[in-house]
Amino acid sequence: MILDNLNTEQYEAVVYKNGPILVLSGAGTGKTRVLTSRFAYLVQNKGVNPQSIMAVTFTNKAASEIKNRVSKELNLSINSHWIGTFHSIFAKFLRKHCSIVGLKPNFTILDIEDQKKLIKQVISFLKLDNELNEGIILSEIQNLKDEMILSTDNKAVLRHSSIKDIDSIYNLYQERLVEINSSDFGDLLLHSYNILKNNSQILDKYKSYLDHILIDEFQDTNVIQYELIKLLLNENKNIFCVGDDDQSIYAWRGAKVENILNFPDEFKAPVIRLTKNYRSNDSILRAASEIIGHNKNRLGKKLECANKEIKNNKIILQSFYSQEEESLWIADTISNLINHKDVSFSILVRMTAQMRSIEDKLIKYALPYEIIGGPRFFERKEVKDIIAYLKLAHSNDSDLSFERIINLPRRGIGEQTLNLIIQNSRENKISFLESSRELLNKKFFPQAVSTKITLFLSLIDKCKDLMHKTNLEDFGIFVIEESGYMKMLEIEKNTKKKLENETRIENLKELVNAMSEFSNLEEFLEHVGLVNDNIKNSEKNNITLMTLHGAKGLEFDHVFLPGWEEGIFPSARALEEKCNKSLEEERRLAYVGITRAKSNLYISYATSRYTYGVNNFSVPSRFLSEMNNSVFSTNISKEGSFKSKLKYIDSESLSPGKKRMLEFLKKHK
Ligand code: ATP
Ligand code: MG
């Protein structure tokens, strides 16, 4: 069964003898399929214990696909910690060994907002120039971590970064993370690396039983990820990588395409190339090849359509006057096609800001859709507030949560009281929660304040007690109600806020739904921590809305690519940088977007866009003219829309962008 339905090259890769190997091939050629088949093959045909295979996937969907395939084909249910994304695998590893780096097993994985808060605290503690933007500092620290540069290696930090005082900020930030028993995303990998590197006993133990390492989307691994893998590799060097240099789209997050390019030499590994594409029709593949052909920096490969059953529908190209019209058309088109349950639709945007108007129209058409990635549910304010209660109930050390909720809803506990609690906690090296308890016992506060703090602490105690006694759903409802949070939302009188609060209430109800899917709080909080990294398996809804970056590895029957305008796609930043490197990365992103489609691809752009109260005219993306006319459907209503657009061109002052637009229009007339 496992080896059925594989072509010759795929078969060769799946049954490859042991040792390092690279499968390098274009989109939709079955790389992920080969990887999951290899896993099943090793277990079934080679008797390898599933627990001794590490399979790093890019999405949780691919991870569950491996688990499902193995359980279906081998009738074996596997619950391995070694199948998943880098972050999910090493979060589990770190929980096991965290004491070595000074963390307790219930450590929290901080999200971006909490990380920023911490950076802000650090900057103010160090009495540094407050003009520094914590977002920039944070992403710099993340870069340093991706590059495997430790906070203790001051010289390397300063060599790598030009941000003033970055060394002391990074240092104190790391100290504080440990003090509040927390880890950020970078630390999940960096701590794991250090634990393995500095403890040969632990490393040897893992090396002795992890006998195979399989990695999907290898082109997007960064330094720390690759070094971790190499560290874990034992003398058999069974490393099986699959990837596509044309789909390297995470350089901005530290991904090194060199990892895949140098792999064959570094490991003296053979390379297997798959050329047959089973996903997309011929027009889609031709368009993808034409666009990516404009990149100079690539190994180059051919895509040949092998799926004869797929209809060769041409690509539909549309232009609109405004973004609103464009979104309306997307919703309208989907609503005309959606009668089949098993047809999937995806709308892939370059920027999350594009999502709002599309969402709006999908709602208008009452179409069931799901946003993947993007503005995350767990990052909404009200959701975060309630999660702060959960975190504090779960761990006394969660100082950021304490700070967030001590006076939310308002309990009359002011800034001054909080500062006293914080000061006492710093002096005695105890958590904020313990500090408030201690001060209370010492009768440090005036009676009125004491009563308020006592009430708050007894609420937290009740939560701590209840969380072991009831299911998570009931526990969630208890927290939302007993904290007074729901009441606070309900009693709002201001009409505008009232409406907003209704959405918030809905969100909290949804939070309880989310909690009900977990058996304990720890698992739920771990999920929340990792959710940024997750791409949800969208079984419920067959319309998904996400960014192009999040769509890697996925496929859909109908794919909409809106906003193909200069400044949006390619992005303004890529254009400003005026270097080929960023433009080539944008082009790879276009290639990823196009190749997500199986049979129907829709590309569109608006000639004007309303942002920040200003209506800006825009010109079509240069990527459009990089595709041959013959890939587009002849039915496109180019005439009408293009003519209307011509009105807006001021021929007196032709900018390079406008010139390109005119050329484009001429070509497509
Ligand atoms: P990407 O580069 O986008 O991640 P990929 O190379 O990983 O793509 P897969 O997702 O594994 O490609 O496969 C693409 C599609 O082709 C899937 O629907 C898969 O089931 C199908 N497929 C792969 N190999 C075959 C085959 N030999 N016969 C039929 N269908 C196949
Ligand atoms: Mg894949």
XYZ file of C-alpha atoms and ligand atoms in Angstrom:
701
model
C 0.000 0.000 0.000
C 2.672 2.461 1.058
C 4.626 2.030 -2.138
C 1.603 2.075 -4.413
C 0.939 5.213 -6.396
C 4.511 6.432 -6.374
C 6.364 7.231 -9.570
C 9.862 5.877 -10.192
C 11.752 8.788 -8.653
C 9.427 9.015 -5.687
C 9.808 5.271 -5.125
C 13.574 5.572 -5.306
C 13.503 8.253 -2.595
C 11.086 6.411 -0.310
C 13.067 3.150 -0.300
C 16.491 4.785 -0.302
C 19.006 2.842 1.751
C 20.267 4.551 4.856
C 22.427 7.666 4.881
C 21.916 11.304 3.941
C 19.742 12.170 0.945
C 18.131 15.258 -0.544
C 14.925 15.339 -2.554
C 14.994 18.601 -4.457
C 12.036 19.445 -6.626
C 9.376 21.954 -7.544
C 5.998 22.598 -6.009
C 3.411 19.835 -6.050
C 5.787 17.093 -7.134
C 5.031 14.989 -4.080
C 7.838 15.888 -1.683
C 5.621 15.851 1.375
C 3.993 12.682 0.134
C 7.430 11.089 -0.239
C 8.335 12.142 3.293
C 5.199 10.679 4.859
C 5.611 7.511 2.756
C 9.220 7.210 3.895
C 8.060 7.353 7.506
C 5.491 4.604 6.944
C 7.977 2.552 4.904
C 10.639 2.681 7.600
C 8.161 1.494 10.200
C 6.447 -1.181 8.153
C 9.187 -2.515 5.916
C 12.300 -1.817 7.935
C 10.905 -2.463 11.390
C 12.031 0.934 12.663
C 10.379 2.011 15.904
C 8.198 5.070 15.106
C 9.508 6.737 18.262
C 12.997 6.734 16.851
C 12.068 8.742 13.768
C 12.021 12.491 14.007
C 9.835 14.053 11.314
C 9.956 17.829 11.116
C 7.029 19.176 9.192
C 6.206 22.750 8.319
C 2.600 22.607 9.427
C 0.701 20.687 12.042
C -1.504 19.465 9.206
C 1.415 17.589 7.682
C 2.299 16.214 11.128
C -1.175 14.819 11.628
C -1.113 13.474 8.077
C 1.924 11.373 8.989
C 0.216 10.140 12.128
C -3.007 9.355 10.246
C -1.251 7.550 7.419
C 0.786 5.422 9.743
C -2.178 4.580 11.906
C -4.330 3.773 8.879
C -1.817 1.796 6.863
C -0.092 0.061 9.706
C -3.039 -0.072 12.046
C -0.779 1.430 14.645
C -1.638 4.494 16.588
C 1.409 6.640 17.184
C 1.722 9.381 19.678
C 5.278 10.461 19.126
C 6.793 13.682 20.425
C 9.124 13.623 17.497
C 6.614 14.422 14.792
C 5.702 18.083 14.368
C 7.079 21.536 13.691
C 10.488 22.522 15.047
C 8.824 24.537 17.771
C 6.364 21.906 18.876
C 9.013 19.163 18.969
C 11.487 21.204 20.975
C 8.877 22.708 23.300
C 8.253 19.147 24.465
C 11.956 18.412 24.683
C 12.531 21.546 26.727
C 9.759 20.722 29.227
C 11.646 17.539 29.986
C 15.046 19.091 30.541
C 14.246 22.694 31.414
C 15.695 22.582 34.933
C 19.160 22.586 33.344
C 18.525 26.088 32.025
C 16.791 27.253 35.196
C 13.165 26.859 34.117
C 10.404 24.923 35.822
C 8.414 22.374 33.790
C 5.313 24.571 33.791
C 7.156 27.424 32.059
C 5.074 29.714 29.863
C 5.707 30.342 26.178
C 5.335 34.098 25.787
C 3.588 35.598 22.812
C 4.793 38.704 20.994
C 2.811 41.135 23.104
C 4.200 39.756 26.360
C 7.696 39.703 24.924
C 7.373 43.368 24.002
C 6.182 44.196 27.494
C 9.163 42.465 28.949
C 11.530 44.361 26.660
C 9.862 47.587 27.761
C 10.437 46.678 31.410
C 14.067 45.858 30.666
C 14.639 49.162 28.874
C 13.110 51.107 31.727
C 15.069 49.122 34.319
C 18.318 49.814 32.504
C 17.305 53.464 32.278
C 18.054 53.486 28.562
C 16.885 55.808 25.869
C 13.166 55.136 25.763
C 12.935 56.107 22.127
C 13.998 52.604 21.214
C 11.123 50.702 19.712
C 10.596 47.422 21.530
C 9.292 45.746 18.367
C 12.562 46.421 16.571
C 14.624 45.275 19.524
C 12.584 42.132 19.833
C 12.997 41.185 16.210
C 16.724 41.847 16.522
C 16.911 39.515 19.516
C 14.938 36.949 17.539
C 17.452 37.285 14.686
C 20.306 36.787 17.112
C 18.645 33.662 18.428
C 17.979 32.342 14.921
C 21.658 32.877 14.197
C 22.486 31.003 17.423
C 24.145 33.976 19.083
C 23.869 33.802 22.865
C 23.205 36.777 25.109
C 26.375 35.936 27.019
C 28.503 36.274 23.907
C 28.668 40.065 24.003
C 31.251 40.354 21.271
C 29.216 38.335 18.799
C 26.058 40.239 19.694
C 27.722 43.570 19.021
C 29.340 42.312 15.840
C 25.985 41.196 14.543
C 23.862 44.148 15.546
C 24.216 47.880 15.347
C 21.411 48.644 17.797
C 22.674 50.672 20.716
C 22.863 48.783 24.028
C 21.499 45.637 22.435
C 23.967 43.524 24.432
C 22.727 44.662 27.843
C 19.079 44.550 26.790
C 19.438 41.003 25.422
C 21.270 39.935 28.584
C 18.726 41.266 31.036
C 15.827 40.093 28.876
C 17.203 36.551 29.111
C 17.593 36.848 32.879
C 14.060 38.117 33.268
C 12.657 35.333 31.084
C 14.124 32.753 33.441
C 12.986 34.681 36.522
C 9.392 34.693 35.337
C 9.699 31.072 34.274
C 9.108 31.813 30.607
C 10.511 31.149 27.209
C 10.066 32.882 23.884
C 9.978 31.070 20.540
C 13.678 31.475 19.931
C 14.520 30.028 23.329
C 12.612 26.824 22.661
C 15.321 25.985 20.155
C 18.263 27.801 21.716
C 17.782 26.281 25.183
C 17.314 22.862 23.611
C 20.519 23.312 21.650
C 22.473 24.347 24.739
C 21.125 21.476 26.794
C 22.204 18.979 24.153
C 25.520 20.650 23.418
C 26.589 20.921 27.048
C 25.339 17.592 28.375
C 26.914 14.724 26.537
C 24.952 12.128 28.497
C 21.649 13.574 27.356
C 22.867 14.040 23.811
C 24.179 10.473 23.616
C 20.891 9.126 24.886
C 18.919 10.856 22.145
C 21.483 10.070 19.481
C 21.351 6.422 20.356
C 17.658 6.055 19.766
C 16.805 8.757 17.228
C 17.893 6.888 14.169
C 16.166 8.765 11.365
C 15.569 12.445 10.829
C 13.144 13.541 8.098
C 12.749 17.247 7.283
C 10.145 18.875 5.049
C 10.530 22.389 3.564
C 14.260 22.154 4.161
C 14.918 25.367 2.181
C 13.467 27.406 5.030
C 15.545 26.120 7.931
C 17.600 28.692 9.789
C 20.980 28.371 11.505
C 19.758 27.210 14.894
C 17.339 24.674 13.401
C 19.961 23.170 11.158
C 22.593 23.047 13.906
C 20.131 21.319 16.235
C 19.467 18.681 13.622
C 23.143 18.146 12.956
C 23.797 17.800 16.671
C 21.193 15.068 16.991
C 22.416 13.132 13.986
C 24.198 9.924 14.969
C 26.966 8.130 13.080
C 24.456 6.551 10.655
C 23.634 10.025 9.354
C 20.130 9.053 8.331
C 18.990 12.483 7.344
C 16.274 12.702 4.714
C 15.556 16.230 3.507
C 12.979 17.436 1.035
C 12.694 20.978 -0.272
C 12.579 23.439 -3.118
C 14.936 26.404 -3.374
C 12.263 28.266 -5.391
C 10.014 28.234 -2.351
C 12.465 29.789 0.071
C 10.348 32.642 1.461
C 11.529 33.091 5.016
C 14.925 34.761 4.573
C 13.509 37.727 6.520
C 13.120 35.365 9.451
C 16.638 34.027 9.257
C 16.088 31.100 6.874
C 19.226 30.120 5.006
C 18.638 28.759 1.544
C 22.343 27.811 1.616
C 21.425 24.942 3.931
C 19.742 23.159 1.043
C 22.170 24.351 -1.621
C 25.233 23.147 0.288
C 23.695 19.983 1.675
C 24.808 17.584 -1.104
C 28.457 18.641 -0.710
C 28.405 18.879 3.051
C 27.016 15.368 3.467
C 28.215 13.827 0.205
C 24.550 13.115 -0.339
C 22.805 12.076 -3.530
C 20.044 14.305 -4.870
C 16.791 12.930 -6.216
C 14.734 15.216 -8.435
C 11.024 14.789 -8.911
C 9.670 16.425 -12.029
C 6.084 15.302 -12.292
C 3.564 17.618 -10.753
C 0.348 16.016 -9.556
C -1.317 19.080 -8.124
C -1.915 21.742 -10.749
C -3.062 22.010 -14.336
C -0.843 22.964 -17.233
C -1.735 26.694 -17.357
C -1.006 27.129 -13.675
C 2.311 25.334 -13.992
C 3.310 27.358 -17.024
C 2.471 30.622 -15.266
C 4.479 29.550 -12.221
C 7.468 28.517 -14.328
C 7.386 31.758 -16.308
C 7.374 33.951 -13.221
C 10.060 32.056 -11.364
C 12.120 31.943 -14.572
C 12.765 35.661 -14.049
C 14.825 34.886 -10.947
C 18.532 34.567 -11.594
C 19.485 32.975 -8.322
C 18.087 29.495 -8.603
C 19.011 25.945 -9.404
C 16.308 25.749 -12.046
C 13.922 22.901 -12.568
C 11.068 21.869 -14.788
C 7.506 21.197 -13.806
C 5.522 18.848 -15.903
C 1.812 18.253 -15.416
C 1.205 14.597 -14.606
C -2.378 14.768 -13.456
C -4.351 14.029 -16.570
C -7.669 14.161 -14.791
C -7.346 17.777 -13.857
C -9.143 20.266 -16.124
C -6.885 22.723 -17.897
C -8.827 25.811 -16.897
C -6.930 28.946 -17.746
C -6.096 31.573 -15.176
C -8.686 34.283 -14.648
C -7.255 37.774 -14.412
C -9.423 40.647 -13.227
C -8.932 44.290 -12.476
C -11.174 46.442 -10.286
C -11.561 50.053 -9.422
C -11.337 49.507 -5.719
C -10.366 46.915 -3.188
C -13.998 46.727 -2.088
C -15.077 45.734 -5.600
C -12.329 43.185 -5.768
C -13.412 41.626 -2.481
C -17.019 41.609 -3.556
C -16.100 39.743 -6.724
C -14.190 37.126 -4.732
C -17.140 36.526 -2.410
C -19.567 36.481 -5.334
C -17.484 34.028 -7.352
C -17.120 31.694 -4.392
C -20.804 31.836 -3.593
C -21.599 30.702 -7.145
C -19.289 27.732 -6.893
C -19.635 26.582 -3.355
C -22.420 24.016 -3.684
C -19.946 21.141 -3.651
C -18.881 20.340 -0.143
C -15.549 18.856 -1.066
C -14.294 21.748 -3.173
C -11.753 23.885 -1.374
C -11.200 27.628 -1.743
C -8.390 29.773 -0.493
C -7.727 33.476 -0.649
C -4.058 34.255 -0.248
C -3.007 37.788 0.575
C 0.393 39.441 0.697
C -0.458 41.603 3.711
C -2.826 40.868 6.576
C -4.374 44.316 6.151
C -5.924 43.071 2.900
C -7.974 40.599 4.882
C -10.437 42.963 6.473
C -12.387 43.924 3.355
C -12.387 40.350 2.095
C -13.685 39.124 5.437
C -16.338 41.778 5.289
C -17.672 40.548 1.977
C -17.481 36.891 2.916
C -19.629 37.730 5.911
C -22.057 39.649 3.704
C -22.464 36.595 1.512
C -22.809 34.423 4.626
C -19.948 32.251 3.467
C -18.320 30.076 6.112
C -14.638 30.905 6.156
C -11.680 30.500 8.393
C -8.760 32.825 8.888
C -5.516 30.986 9.240
C -2.549 32.716 10.805
C -3.231 36.462 10.448
C -4.765 38.310 13.364
C -4.823 35.495 15.790
C -7.757 34.710 17.933
C -5.592 34.121 20.970
C -4.080 37.548 20.603
C -7.347 39.427 20.922
C -7.454 41.559 24.015
C -10.348 39.984 25.848
C -9.053 36.505 25.071
C -5.624 37.421 26.366
C -7.095 38.884 29.533
C -8.882 35.671 30.410
C -5.868 33.598 29.457
C -3.852 35.701 31.911
C -6.165 34.425 34.674
C -5.587 30.890 33.487
C -1.834 31.370 33.378
C -1.720 32.789 36.872
C -3.868 29.947 38.161
C -1.470 27.570 36.497
C 1.751 29.155 37.677
C 2.538 31.583 40.507
C 5.489 32.884 38.517
C 3.421 34.367 35.742
C 4.212 37.977 36.671
C 3.079 39.430 33.359
C -0.339 37.867 33.853
C -0.527 39.146 37.431
C 0.246 42.641 36.265
C -2.334 42.407 33.488
C -5.287 41.301 35.597
C -4.790 42.527 39.142
C -6.989 45.476 38.311
C -8.971 44.060 35.416
C -11.917 44.383 35.777
C -11.354 47.406 37.984
C -10.974 46.476 41.628
C -9.580 49.750 42.854
C -6.037 48.417 43.078
C -3.929 51.236 41.706
C -0.569 51.653 40.033
C 1.048 52.615 43.323
C 0.012 49.422 45.080
C 1.220 47.407 42.128
C 4.586 49.151 42.199
C 4.995 48.297 45.866
C 4.237 44.659 45.114
C 6.748 44.665 42.253
C 9.420 46.343 44.332
C 9.009 43.821 47.128
C 9.143 40.987 44.614
C 12.433 42.259 43.168
C 14.001 42.719 46.601
C 13.071 39.248 47.747
C 13.305 37.487 44.405
C 9.771 36.152 44.622
C 6.903 36.292 42.188
C 4.425 39.211 42.145
C 1.741 36.863 43.438
C 3.871 35.683 46.347
C 4.944 39.226 46.996
C 1.351 40.446 47.325
C 0.581 37.585 49.701
C 3.626 38.347 51.781
C 2.811 42.060 52.041
C -0.725 41.192 52.964
C 0.422 38.894 55.762
C 2.704 41.606 57.051
C -0.308 43.945 57.130
C 1.659 46.268 54.933
C -1.322 47.869 53.165
C -4.068 50.094 54.549
C -7.240 48.169 55.383
C -9.187 49.222 52.280
C -6.426 48.092 49.900
C -5.894 44.917 51.928
C -9.510 43.904 51.453
C -9.318 44.394 47.706
C -6.116 42.385 47.375
C -7.521 39.649 49.617
C -10.529 39.331 47.345
C -8.328 39.120 44.278
C -6.062 36.502 45.842
C -8.959 34.407 47.001
C -10.318 34.456 43.430
C -6.969 33.156 42.161
C -6.940 30.518 44.936
C -10.416 29.403 43.933
C -9.227 29.101 40.346
C -6.185 27.081 41.415
C -8.420 24.758 43.370
C -11.086 24.386 40.719
C -8.762 23.773 37.812
C -8.051 20.263 39.080
C -11.639 19.508 39.984
C -13.638 20.329 36.926
C -13.425 20.121 33.157
C -11.790 22.952 31.246
C -15.020 24.219 29.750
C -16.630 24.780 33.140
C -13.405 26.157 34.469
C -13.296 28.702 31.636
C -16.857 29.821 32.327
C -16.063 30.105 36.028
C -13.083 32.375 35.358
C -14.979 34.600 32.930
C -17.943 34.981 35.280
C -16.325 35.004 38.745
C -13.631 37.458 37.730
C -16.390 39.922 36.884
C -15.085 40.169 33.349
C -18.340 39.185 31.682
C -20.261 41.643 33.815
C -17.837 44.384 32.888
C -18.547 43.733 29.197
C -22.285 43.472 29.686
C -22.884 46.652 31.637
C -21.310 48.959 29.079
C -23.691 51.835 28.280
C -21.826 53.633 25.526
C -23.455 52.420 22.289
C -20.296 52.197 20.239
C -18.500 50.279 22.945
C -21.547 48.138 23.513
C -21.331 46.821 19.976
C -17.653 46.172 20.384
C -18.332 44.339 23.625
C -20.831 42.080 21.928
C -18.044 40.843 19.689
C -15.815 40.463 22.720
C -18.452 38.387 24.469
C -18.735 36.175 21.391
C -14.989 35.765 21.414
C -14.965 34.718 25.041
C -17.643 32.166 24.320
C -15.473 30.903 21.519
C -12.539 30.751 23.948
C -14.546 28.412 26.148
C -15.245 26.266 23.069
C -11.545 26.170 22.347
C -10.785 25.141 25.935
C -13.329 22.349 25.824
C -11.178 20.557 23.277
C -8.382 19.997 25.793
C -8.181 17.659 28.717
C -6.047 19.808 30.988
C -4.959 23.390 31.408
C -1.315 22.653 30.733
C -2.069 21.239 27.304
C -4.358 24.127 26.517
C -1.791 26.760 27.501
C 0.875 24.962 25.517
C -1.441 25.074 22.532
C -2.039 28.793 22.995
C 1.695 29.365 23.187
C 2.331 27.502 19.987
C -0.668 28.675 18.055
C 1.294 31.342 16.185
C 3.190 28.597 14.606
C 0.192 26.533 13.783
C -1.717 26.245 10.631
C -5.053 24.883 11.608
C -6.424 21.928 9.816
C -9.449 23.446 8.227
C -11.773 20.506 8.080
C -14.828 22.472 9.083
C -14.773 25.221 6.503
C -13.665 24.871 2.957
C -12.909 28.566 2.495
C -9.689 29.743 4.040
C -8.171 33.180 4.172
C -4.488 33.482 4.943
C -1.216 35.099 3.985
C 0.899 33.749 1.152
C 3.596 32.930 3.692
C 1.237 30.720 5.637
C 0.105 28.770 2.590
C 3.309 26.870 2.005
C 2.824 23.144 1.546
C -0.960 23.455 1.180
C -3.211 22.987 -1.861
C -6.741 24.046 -2.863
C -9.073 23.585 -5.830
C -9.698 27.330 -6.213
C -7.084 29.896 -5.270
C -7.642 33.657 -5.283
C -4.623 35.940 -5.340
C -5.865 39.513 -4.826
C -3.871 42.718 -4.617
C -1.340 42.146 -7.379
C -0.246 45.758 -7.417
C 3.102 47.427 -7.175
C 3.674 48.311 -3.544
C 1.516 45.477 -2.310
C 2.912 42.607 -4.279
C 5.844 43.074 -4.720
C 5.711 44.803 -1.374
C 6.620 48.451 -0.910
C 9.545 47.401 1.219
C 10.951 45.122 -1.470
C 10.629 47.947 -3.993
C 12.235 50.488 -1.684
C 15.192 48.250 -1.020
C 15.878 48.331 -4.729
C 17.869 45.144 -4.537
C 17.300 42.064 -6.546
C 17.436 39.863 -3.493
C 14.185 41.104 -1.963
C 12.469 41.203 -5.328
C 13.493 37.609 -5.975
C 12.053 36.592 -2.621
C 8.768 38.289 -3.560
C 8.824 36.401 -6.826
C 9.292 33.118 -4.996
C 6.283 34.075 -2.915
C 4.298 34.572 -6.141
C 5.472 31.141 -7.250
C 4.322 29.615 -3.943
C 0.937 31.345 -4.275
C 0.303 30.238 -7.846
C 1.317 26.645 -7.205
C -1.191 26.229 -4.360
C -3.966 25.987 -6.966
C -5.086 22.695 -8.395
C -7.507 23.626 -11.157
C -8.660 27.226 -10.809
C -6.548 30.284 -10.221
C -7.848 33.839 -10.008
C -5.458 36.779 -9.944
C -6.743 40.287 -9.416
C -5.763 43.821 -8.614
C -7.456 47.094 -7.776
C -6.539 50.337 -9.480
C -7.127 52.336 -6.343
C -6.816 51.556 -2.690
C -8.149 53.391 0.335
C -5.641 53.502 3.168
C -5.506 55.783 6.177
C -8.199 58.022 4.740
C -6.435 58.484 1.431
C -7.360 57.014 -1.917
C -4.184 55.937 -3.700
C -4.015 54.936 -7.335
C -2.022 51.838 -8.002
C -0.407 50.060 -10.930
C -0.527 46.349 -11.713
C 2.214 44.166 -10.357
C 5.229 43.640 -12.584
C 4.722 39.923 -12.020
C 1.654 40.024 -14.259
C 3.682 40.973 -17.291
C 6.118 38.181 -16.554
C 3.505 35.614 -17.499
C 2.628 34.802 -21.077
C -0.798 35.891 -22.267
C -1.720 32.375 -23.261
C -2.045 31.214 -19.650
C -4.951 33.595 -19.070
C -8.534 32.829 -19.864
C -9.831 34.458 -23.033
C -12.998 35.355 -21.197
C -11.403 37.982 -19.043
C -13.324 41.198 -19.238
C -10.085 43.033 -19.789
C -11.640 45.572 -22.075
C -14.146 47.166 -19.730
C -12.031 47.292 -16.669
C -8.843 48.290 -18.402
C -10.578 51.070 -20.282
C -12.031 52.483 -17.121
C -8.605 52.369 -15.618
C -7.016 54.268 -18.468
C -8.979 57.317 -17.447
C -6.885 57.591 -14.346
C -3.580 57.702 -16.104
C -2.076 61.099 -16.413
C -0.016 60.715 -19.571
C 1.911 63.903 -18.904
C 3.803 62.511 -15.979
C 4.556 58.923 -16.588
C 6.354 57.331 -13.669
C 8.191 54.053 -14.356
C 5.283 52.240 -12.670
C 2.712 53.910 -14.892
C 4.780 53.210 -17.969
C 4.818 49.580 -16.995
C 1.078 49.717 -16.562
C 0.582 51.130 -20.054
C 2.872 48.513 -21.523
C 0.940 45.898 -19.662
C -2.372 47.199 -20.927
C -1.106 47.341 -24.495
C 0.124 43.798 -24.259
C -3.164 42.520 -22.936
C -5.436 44.386 -25.292
P 4.918 21.666 -2.085
O 6.221 21.982 -2.743
O 3.870 22.625 -2.448
O 5.050 21.406 -0.620
P 4.983 18.835 -2.533
O 6.122 18.592 -3.460
O 5.216 18.571 -1.110
O 4.422 20.286 -2.774
P 2.711 17.127 -2.209
O 1.906 18.050 -1.415
O 3.382 15.994 -1.527
O 3.777 17.960 -3.063
O 1.867 16.528 -3.410
C 1.071 17.341 -4.237
C -0.199 16.613 -4.606
O 0.097 15.556 -5.502
C -0.881 15.964 -3.411
O -2.268 16.070 -3.589
C -0.444 14.526 -3.502
O -1.361 13.649 -2.896
C -0.389 14.312 -5.008
N 0.592 13.270 -5.421
C 1.884 13.204 -5.104
N 2.474 12.159 -5.683
C 1.526 11.533 -6.405
C 1.507 10.362 -7.239
N 2.599 9.628 -7.462
N 0.326 10.030 -7.820
C -0.775 10.770 -7.620
N -0.827 11.877 -6.843
C 0.310 12.252 -6.244
Mg 5.112 19.832 0.594
